[in-house]
Coordinates of C-alpha atoms in Angstrom, one line a residue:
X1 CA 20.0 -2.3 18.4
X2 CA 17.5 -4.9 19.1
X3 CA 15.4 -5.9 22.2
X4 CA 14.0 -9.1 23.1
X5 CA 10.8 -11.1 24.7
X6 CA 10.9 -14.0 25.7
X7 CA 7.8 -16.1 26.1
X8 CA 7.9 -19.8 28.7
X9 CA 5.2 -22.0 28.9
X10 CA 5.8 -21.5 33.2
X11 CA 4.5 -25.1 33.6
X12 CA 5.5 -28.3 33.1
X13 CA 4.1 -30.4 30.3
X14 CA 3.4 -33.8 29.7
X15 CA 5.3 -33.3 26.6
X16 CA 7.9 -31.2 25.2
X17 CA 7.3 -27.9 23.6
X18 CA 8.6 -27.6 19.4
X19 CA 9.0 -24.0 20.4
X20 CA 10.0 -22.6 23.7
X21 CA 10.1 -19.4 23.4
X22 CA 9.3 -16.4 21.1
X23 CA 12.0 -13.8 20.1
X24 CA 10.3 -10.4 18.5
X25 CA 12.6 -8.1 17.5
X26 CA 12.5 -4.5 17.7
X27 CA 14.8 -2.2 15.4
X28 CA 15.8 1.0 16.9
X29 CA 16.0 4.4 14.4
X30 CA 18.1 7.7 15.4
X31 CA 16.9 10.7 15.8
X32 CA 17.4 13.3 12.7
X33 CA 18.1 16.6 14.0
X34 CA 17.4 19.5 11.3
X35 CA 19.2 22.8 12.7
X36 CA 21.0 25.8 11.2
X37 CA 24.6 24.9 11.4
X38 CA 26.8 27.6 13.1
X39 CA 29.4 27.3 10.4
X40 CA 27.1 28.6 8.0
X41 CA 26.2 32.6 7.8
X42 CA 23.0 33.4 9.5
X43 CA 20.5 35.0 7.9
X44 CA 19.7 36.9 11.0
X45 CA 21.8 39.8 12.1
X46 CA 23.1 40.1 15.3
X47 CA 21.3 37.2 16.5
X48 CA 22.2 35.6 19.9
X49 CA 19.9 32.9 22.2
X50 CA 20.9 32.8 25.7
X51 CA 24.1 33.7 26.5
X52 CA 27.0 32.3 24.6
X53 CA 24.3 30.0 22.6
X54 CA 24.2 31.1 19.1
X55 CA 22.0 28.5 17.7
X56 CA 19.8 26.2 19.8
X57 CA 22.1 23.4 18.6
X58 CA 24.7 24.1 21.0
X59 CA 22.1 24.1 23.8
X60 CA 20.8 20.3 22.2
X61 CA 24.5 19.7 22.4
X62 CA 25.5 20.6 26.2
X63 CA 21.9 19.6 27.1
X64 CA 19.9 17.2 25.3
X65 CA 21.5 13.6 25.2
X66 CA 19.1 11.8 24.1
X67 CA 18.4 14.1 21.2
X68 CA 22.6 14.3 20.3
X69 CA 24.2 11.4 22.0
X70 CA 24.5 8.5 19.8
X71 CA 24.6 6.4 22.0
X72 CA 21.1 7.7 23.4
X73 CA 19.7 9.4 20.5
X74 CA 17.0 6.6 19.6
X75 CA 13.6 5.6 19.5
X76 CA 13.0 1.5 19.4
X77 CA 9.1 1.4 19.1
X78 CA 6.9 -1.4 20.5
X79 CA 7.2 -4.5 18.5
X80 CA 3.4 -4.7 18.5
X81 CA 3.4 -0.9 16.9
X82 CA 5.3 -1.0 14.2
X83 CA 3.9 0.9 12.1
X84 CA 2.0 4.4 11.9
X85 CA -1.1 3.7 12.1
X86 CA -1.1 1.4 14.7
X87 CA 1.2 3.8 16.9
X88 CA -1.4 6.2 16.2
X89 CA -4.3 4.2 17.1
X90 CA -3.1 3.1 20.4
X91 CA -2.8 6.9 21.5
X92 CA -6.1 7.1 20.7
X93 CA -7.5 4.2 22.1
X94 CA -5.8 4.2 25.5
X95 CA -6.7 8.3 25.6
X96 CA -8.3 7.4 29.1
X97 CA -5.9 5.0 30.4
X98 CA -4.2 5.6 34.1
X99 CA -0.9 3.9 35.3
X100 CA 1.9 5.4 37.3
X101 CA 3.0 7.5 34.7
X102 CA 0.0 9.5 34.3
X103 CA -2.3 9.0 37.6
X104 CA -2.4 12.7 38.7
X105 CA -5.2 15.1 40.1
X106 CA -5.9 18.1 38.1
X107 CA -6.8 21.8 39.8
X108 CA -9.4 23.6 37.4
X109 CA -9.6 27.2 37.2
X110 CA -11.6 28.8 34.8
X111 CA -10.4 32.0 32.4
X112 CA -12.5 34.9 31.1
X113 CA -11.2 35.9 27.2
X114 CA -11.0 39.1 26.3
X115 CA -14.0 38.5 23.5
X116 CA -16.4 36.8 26.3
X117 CA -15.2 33.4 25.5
X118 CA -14.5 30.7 28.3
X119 CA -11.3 29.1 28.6
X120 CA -10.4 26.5 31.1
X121 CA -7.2 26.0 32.6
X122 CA -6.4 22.3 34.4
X123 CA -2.9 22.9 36.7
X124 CA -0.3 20.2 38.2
X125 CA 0.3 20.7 40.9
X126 CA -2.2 23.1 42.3
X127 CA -2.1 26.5 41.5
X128 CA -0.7 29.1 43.7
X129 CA -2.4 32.2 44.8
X130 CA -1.8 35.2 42.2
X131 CA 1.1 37.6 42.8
X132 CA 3.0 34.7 44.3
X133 CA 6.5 35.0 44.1
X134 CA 7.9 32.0 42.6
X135 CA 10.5 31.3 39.7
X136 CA 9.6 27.5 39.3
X137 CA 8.8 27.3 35.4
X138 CA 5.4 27.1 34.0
X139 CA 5.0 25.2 31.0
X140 CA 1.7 25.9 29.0
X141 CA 0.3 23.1 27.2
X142 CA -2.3 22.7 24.6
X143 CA -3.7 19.3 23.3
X144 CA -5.1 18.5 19.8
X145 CA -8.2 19.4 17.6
X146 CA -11.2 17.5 20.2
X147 CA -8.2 16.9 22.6
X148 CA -7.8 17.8 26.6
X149 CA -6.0 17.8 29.5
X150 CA -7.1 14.1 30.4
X151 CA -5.4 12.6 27.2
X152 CA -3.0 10.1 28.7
X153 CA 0.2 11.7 26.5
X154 CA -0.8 15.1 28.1
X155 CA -1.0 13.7 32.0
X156 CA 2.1 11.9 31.2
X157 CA 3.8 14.5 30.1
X158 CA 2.6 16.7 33.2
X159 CA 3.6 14.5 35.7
X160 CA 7.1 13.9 34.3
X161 CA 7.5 17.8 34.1
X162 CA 6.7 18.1 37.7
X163 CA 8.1 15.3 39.4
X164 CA 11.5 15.7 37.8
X165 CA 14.3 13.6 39.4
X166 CA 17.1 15.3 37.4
X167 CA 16.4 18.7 36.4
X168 CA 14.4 21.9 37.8
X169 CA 10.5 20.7 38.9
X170 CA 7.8 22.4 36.4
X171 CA 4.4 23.6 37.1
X172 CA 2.0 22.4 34.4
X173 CA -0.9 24.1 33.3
X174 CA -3.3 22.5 30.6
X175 CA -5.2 24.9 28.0
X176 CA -8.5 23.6 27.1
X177 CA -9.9 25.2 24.2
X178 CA -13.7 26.4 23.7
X179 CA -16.1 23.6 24.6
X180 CA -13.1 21.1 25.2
X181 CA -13.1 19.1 28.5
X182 CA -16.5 20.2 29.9
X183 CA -15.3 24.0 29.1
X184 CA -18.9 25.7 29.2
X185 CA -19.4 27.6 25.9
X186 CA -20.1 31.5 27.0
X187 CA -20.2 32.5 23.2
X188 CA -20.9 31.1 19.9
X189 CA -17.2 31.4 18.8
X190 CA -15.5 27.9 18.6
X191 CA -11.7 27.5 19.0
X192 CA -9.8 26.4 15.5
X193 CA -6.5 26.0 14.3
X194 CA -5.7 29.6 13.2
X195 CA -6.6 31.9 15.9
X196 CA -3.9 32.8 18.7
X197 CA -6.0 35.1 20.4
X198 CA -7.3 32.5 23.1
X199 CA -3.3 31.5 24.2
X200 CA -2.0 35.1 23.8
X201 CA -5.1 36.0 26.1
X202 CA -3.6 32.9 28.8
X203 CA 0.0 33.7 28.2
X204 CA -0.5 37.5 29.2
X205 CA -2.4 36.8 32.3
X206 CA 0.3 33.9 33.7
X207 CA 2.8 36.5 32.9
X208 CA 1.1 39.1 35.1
X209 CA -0.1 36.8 37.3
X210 CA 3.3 35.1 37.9
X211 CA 5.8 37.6 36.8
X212 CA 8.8 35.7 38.2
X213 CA 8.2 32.2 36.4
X214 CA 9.8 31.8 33.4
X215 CA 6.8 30.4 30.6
X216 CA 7.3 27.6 28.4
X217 CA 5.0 26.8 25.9
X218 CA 4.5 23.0 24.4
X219 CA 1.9 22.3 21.5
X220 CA 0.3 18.7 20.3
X221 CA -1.0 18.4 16.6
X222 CA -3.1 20.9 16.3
X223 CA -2.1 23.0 19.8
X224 CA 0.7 22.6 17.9
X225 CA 0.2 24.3 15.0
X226 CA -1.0 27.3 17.2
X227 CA 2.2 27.3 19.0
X228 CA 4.0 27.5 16.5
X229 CA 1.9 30.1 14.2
X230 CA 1.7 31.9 17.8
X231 CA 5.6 32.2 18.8
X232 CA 6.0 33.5 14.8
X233 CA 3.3 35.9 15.2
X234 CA 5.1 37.3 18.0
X235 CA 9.1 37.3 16.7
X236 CA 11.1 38.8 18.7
X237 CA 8.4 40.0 21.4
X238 CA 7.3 36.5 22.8
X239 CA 7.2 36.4 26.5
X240 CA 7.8 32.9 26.4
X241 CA 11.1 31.2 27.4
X242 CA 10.9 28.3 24.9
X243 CA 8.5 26.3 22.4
X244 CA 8.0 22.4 21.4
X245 CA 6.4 20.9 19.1
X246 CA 5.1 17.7 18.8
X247 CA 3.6 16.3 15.5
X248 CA 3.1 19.9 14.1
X249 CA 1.0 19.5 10.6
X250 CA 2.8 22.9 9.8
X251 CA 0.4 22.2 6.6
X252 CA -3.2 22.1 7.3
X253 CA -4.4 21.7 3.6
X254 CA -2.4 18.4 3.8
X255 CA -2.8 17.6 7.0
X256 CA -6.8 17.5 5.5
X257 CA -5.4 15.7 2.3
X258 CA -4.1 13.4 4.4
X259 CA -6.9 12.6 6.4
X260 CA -9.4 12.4 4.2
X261 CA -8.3 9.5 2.1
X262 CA -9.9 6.1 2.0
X263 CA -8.2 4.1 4.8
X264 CA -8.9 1.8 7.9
X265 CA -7.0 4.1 10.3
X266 CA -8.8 7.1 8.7
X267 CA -12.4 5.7 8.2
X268 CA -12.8 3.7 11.4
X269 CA -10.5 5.5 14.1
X270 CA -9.7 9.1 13.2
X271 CA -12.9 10.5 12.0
X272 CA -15.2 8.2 13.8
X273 CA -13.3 10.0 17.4
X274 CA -13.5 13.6 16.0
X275 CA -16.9 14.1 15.1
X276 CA -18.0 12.1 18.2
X277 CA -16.3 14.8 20.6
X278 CA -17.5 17.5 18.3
X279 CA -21.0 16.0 18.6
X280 CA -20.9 15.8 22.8
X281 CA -19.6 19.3 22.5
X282 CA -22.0 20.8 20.5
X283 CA -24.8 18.9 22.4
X284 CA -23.8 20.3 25.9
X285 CA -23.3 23.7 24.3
X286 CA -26.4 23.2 21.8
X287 CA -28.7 26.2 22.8
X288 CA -25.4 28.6 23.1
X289 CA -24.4 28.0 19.6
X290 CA -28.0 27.5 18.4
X291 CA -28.8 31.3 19.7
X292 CA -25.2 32.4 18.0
X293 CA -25.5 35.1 15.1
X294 CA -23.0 33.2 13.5
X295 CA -26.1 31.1 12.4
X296 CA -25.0 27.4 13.0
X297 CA -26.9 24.6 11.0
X298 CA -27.2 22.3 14.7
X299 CA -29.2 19.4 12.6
X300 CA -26.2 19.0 10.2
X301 CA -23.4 19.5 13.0
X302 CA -25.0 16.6 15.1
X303 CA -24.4 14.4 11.9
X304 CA -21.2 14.8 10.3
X305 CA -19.3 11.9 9.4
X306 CA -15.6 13.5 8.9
X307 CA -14.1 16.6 9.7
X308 CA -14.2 18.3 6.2
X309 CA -18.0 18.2 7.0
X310 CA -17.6 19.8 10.5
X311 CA -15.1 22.4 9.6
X312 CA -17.3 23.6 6.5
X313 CA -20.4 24.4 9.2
X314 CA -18.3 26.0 11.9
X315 CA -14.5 27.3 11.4
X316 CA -14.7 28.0 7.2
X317 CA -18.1 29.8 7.4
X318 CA -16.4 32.7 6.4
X319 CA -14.2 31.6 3.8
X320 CA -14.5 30.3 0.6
X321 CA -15.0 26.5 1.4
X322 CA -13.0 24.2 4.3
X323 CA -10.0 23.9 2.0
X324 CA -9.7 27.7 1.7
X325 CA -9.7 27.9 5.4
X326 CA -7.0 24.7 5.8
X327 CA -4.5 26.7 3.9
X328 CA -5.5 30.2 6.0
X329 CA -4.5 27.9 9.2
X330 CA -1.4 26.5 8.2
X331 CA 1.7 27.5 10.3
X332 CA 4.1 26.7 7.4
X333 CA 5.0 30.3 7.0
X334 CA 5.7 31.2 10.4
X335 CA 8.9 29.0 11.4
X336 CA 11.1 31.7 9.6
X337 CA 9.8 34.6 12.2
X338 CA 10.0 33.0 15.1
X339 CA 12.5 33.9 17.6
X340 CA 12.5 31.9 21.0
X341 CA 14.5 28.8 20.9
X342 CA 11.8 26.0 19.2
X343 CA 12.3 22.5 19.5
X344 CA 9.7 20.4 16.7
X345 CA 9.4 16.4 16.7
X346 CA 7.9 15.1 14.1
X347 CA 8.0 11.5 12.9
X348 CA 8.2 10.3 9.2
X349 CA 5.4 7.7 9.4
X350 CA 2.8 10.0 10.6
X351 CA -0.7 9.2 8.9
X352 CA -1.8 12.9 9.8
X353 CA 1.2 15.2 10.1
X354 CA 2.8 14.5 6.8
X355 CA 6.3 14.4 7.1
X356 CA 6.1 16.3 3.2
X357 CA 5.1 18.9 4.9
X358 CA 7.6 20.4 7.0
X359 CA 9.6 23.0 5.8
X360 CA 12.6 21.6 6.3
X361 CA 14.5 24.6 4.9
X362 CA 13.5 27.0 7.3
X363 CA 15.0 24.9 9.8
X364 CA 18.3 25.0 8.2
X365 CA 18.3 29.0 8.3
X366 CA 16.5 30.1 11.5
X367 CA 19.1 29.2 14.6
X368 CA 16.1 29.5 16.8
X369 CA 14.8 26.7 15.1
X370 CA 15.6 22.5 15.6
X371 CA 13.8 19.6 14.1
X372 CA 14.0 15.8 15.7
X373 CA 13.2 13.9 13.1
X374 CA 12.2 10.0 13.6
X375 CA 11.7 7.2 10.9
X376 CA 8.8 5.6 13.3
X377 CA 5.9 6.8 15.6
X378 CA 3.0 7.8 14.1
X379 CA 1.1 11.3 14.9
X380 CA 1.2 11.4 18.9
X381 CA 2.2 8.2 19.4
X382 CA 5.6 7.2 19.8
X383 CA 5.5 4.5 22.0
X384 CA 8.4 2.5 22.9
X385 CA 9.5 -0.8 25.3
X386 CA 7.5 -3.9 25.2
X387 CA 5.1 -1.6 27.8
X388 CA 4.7 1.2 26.0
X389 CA 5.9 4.2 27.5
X390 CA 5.9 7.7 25.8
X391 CA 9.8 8.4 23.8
X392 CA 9.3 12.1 24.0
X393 CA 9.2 12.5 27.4
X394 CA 13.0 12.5 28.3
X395 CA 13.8 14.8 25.0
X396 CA 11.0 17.5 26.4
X397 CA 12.2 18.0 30.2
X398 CA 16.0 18.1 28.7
X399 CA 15.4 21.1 26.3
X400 CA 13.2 22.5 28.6
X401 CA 15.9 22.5 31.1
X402 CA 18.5 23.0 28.8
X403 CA 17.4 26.5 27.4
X404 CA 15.8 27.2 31.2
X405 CA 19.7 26.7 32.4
X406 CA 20.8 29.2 29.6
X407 CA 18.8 32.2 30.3
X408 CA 19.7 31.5 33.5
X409 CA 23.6 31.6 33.1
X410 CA 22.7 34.9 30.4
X411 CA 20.6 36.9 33.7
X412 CA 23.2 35.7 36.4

């Protein structure tokens, strides 16, 4: 499939034009879905999803066009990101960027953790008053390593969840970890890429808070990881009703591999954007972590160049070095265990998220489980249309709805 743009000088000219117009084409790549097949044996007895779903790809099936269909099942990314890096680059870039996709109004509240931390939580729409009896979803959504609520993917994808045409509306609510977004430091412990404690903390009080709204959970990079590491952690116990993931490193040893080798996308955009939101983090919150007992070098921290160099003086200080700690983190492990239906997109060309890295196997044996796979679309980018617009965004509110509509049929 191939899409076109044509160019006109809109004028007349004195004389004619050797070319009139400019034809960029686009190549479009299906989607690769990874899932346990229901012909084969599964490895888990007994198992059912919702209702007469044995495997979350009969819910992609009756549910998810754009993820099964081939007609629909596509991606054709921006001619002008064609590759990787650059799709990766423009997420970054335009991180701040507002359009009618993503012009929305955030409702702040702010969260007490069980172990004194501060966490806070942006909400689309506004949030309602606690104990309120509503069963419209709430979908829980974490950004990246340095990442918040105002990242143009995460207010796109808010404002798609809530203002669906087709489909049930969502409530969104943003978690911004430790320190993130103007989230005031209350102890020296920063967030990192192992440690559930901060989301099981968030997910427990939405489900007491709102105990008739169904909870979705949905994870970028490293938010991610902690989904996915979270929802294995708790197996067969998770309160929540689903889980996506979208450029999950599952890896994070080579994830940091990845990252750390000499490369323009690496050297001039991806570490030069970390360690300057680590830096206006640890300055706002530089006499809280100062006064920590965990004894933070503050003069080294406000100069790191890469995030090796930041991870060695904060998240590894108890392990061996920053590598030791990057294998500790890794969520790898934990896509066997989990048991709520878990929807991963991952993209093959992703400069951080190496597609090496996914355990494609476990896939392939826990029905719970589905992979969409695409050729093209770097790590959180996968733009598409000669104005970019977010792929993922369709593929998200159908699974959402899809296992939503399940349960639903299982409880009626």
């Amino acid at each position: 499939m191939t899409t076109s743009l044509l160019v006109s000088a809109g004028a007349r000219l004195a004389e004619p034009l050797a070319i009139t117009s400019l034809r960029v084409q686009a190549t479009s790549f299906p989607v690769q879905l990874v899932t346990w097949q229901p012909s084969h044996a599964s490895p888990i007895k007994g198992h059912q999803i919702y209702g007469q779903a044995r495997s979350i790809r009969s819910i992609l099936d009756s549910h998810c066009p754009s993820l099964t269909d081939p007609l629909l099942a596509h991606m054709t990314p921006t001619p002008f990101l064609n590759s990787g890096n650059l799709q990766s680059q423009y997420c970054i870039l335009n991180a701040l960027k507002r359009d009618r996709h993503s012009n929305i109004v955030y409702d702040r509240e702010l969260c007490a953790m069980s172990n004194g931390g501060t966490i806070s939580l942006d909400w689309y729409p506004a949030r309602r008053p606690l104990g309120y009896l509503d069963s419209t979803p709430i979908v829980v959504v974490m950004s990246g390593i340095a990442g918040s609520s105002y990242e143009y993917h995460i207010r796109c994808l808010a404002m798609s969840l809530a203002n669906q045409s087709m489909g049930r509306e969502c409530r969104v609510v943003v978690m911004n970890h430790r320190g993130t977004s103007k989230t005031p430091l209350t102890t020296g412990k920063l967030y990192d890429a192992r440690d559930t404690g901060d989301f099981c903390d968030i997910i427990q009080g939405l489900k007491n808070s709102y105990p008739q709204a169904p909870l979705v959970g949905v994870g970028f990079s490293m938010g991610a990881n902690l989904l996915t590491r979270y929802l294995g952690e708790q197996g067969s116990k998770s309160p929540l009703a689903a889980g996506i993931a979208i450029c999950c490193p599952f890896d994070m040893h080579a994830l940091a591999v990845a990252v750390h080798r000499k490369s323009l996308f690496n050297d001039q955009v991806f570490h030069p954007t970390l360690t300057s939101a680590f830096k206006r983090m640890a300055k706002r919150n530089y006499d809280v972590l100062k006064a920590s007992s965990i004894g933070y070098d503050m003069d080294a921290i406000m100069n790191v160049k890469c995030l090796s160099e930041f991870d060695s003086l904060t998240h590894a200080k108890m392990y061996k070095d920053c590598w030791d700690y990057y294998r500790d983190s890794s969520s790898v492990a934990h896509v066997g265990f989990i048991r709520t239906p878990y929807l991963a997109i991952n993209t093959v060309d992703d400069p951080t998220s190496v597609a090496s890295s996914i355990p494609l196997g476990h896939f392939r044996e826990n029905p719970y489980t589905a992979l969409a796979l695409l050729e093209h679309g770097g790590h959180l980018g996968l733009f598409t249309g000669i104005n970019p617009e977010i792929w993922y965004l369709s593929p998200v509110a159908e699974f959402i709805n899809g296992v939503l509509a399940s349960r639903q049929a299982l409880i009626l």
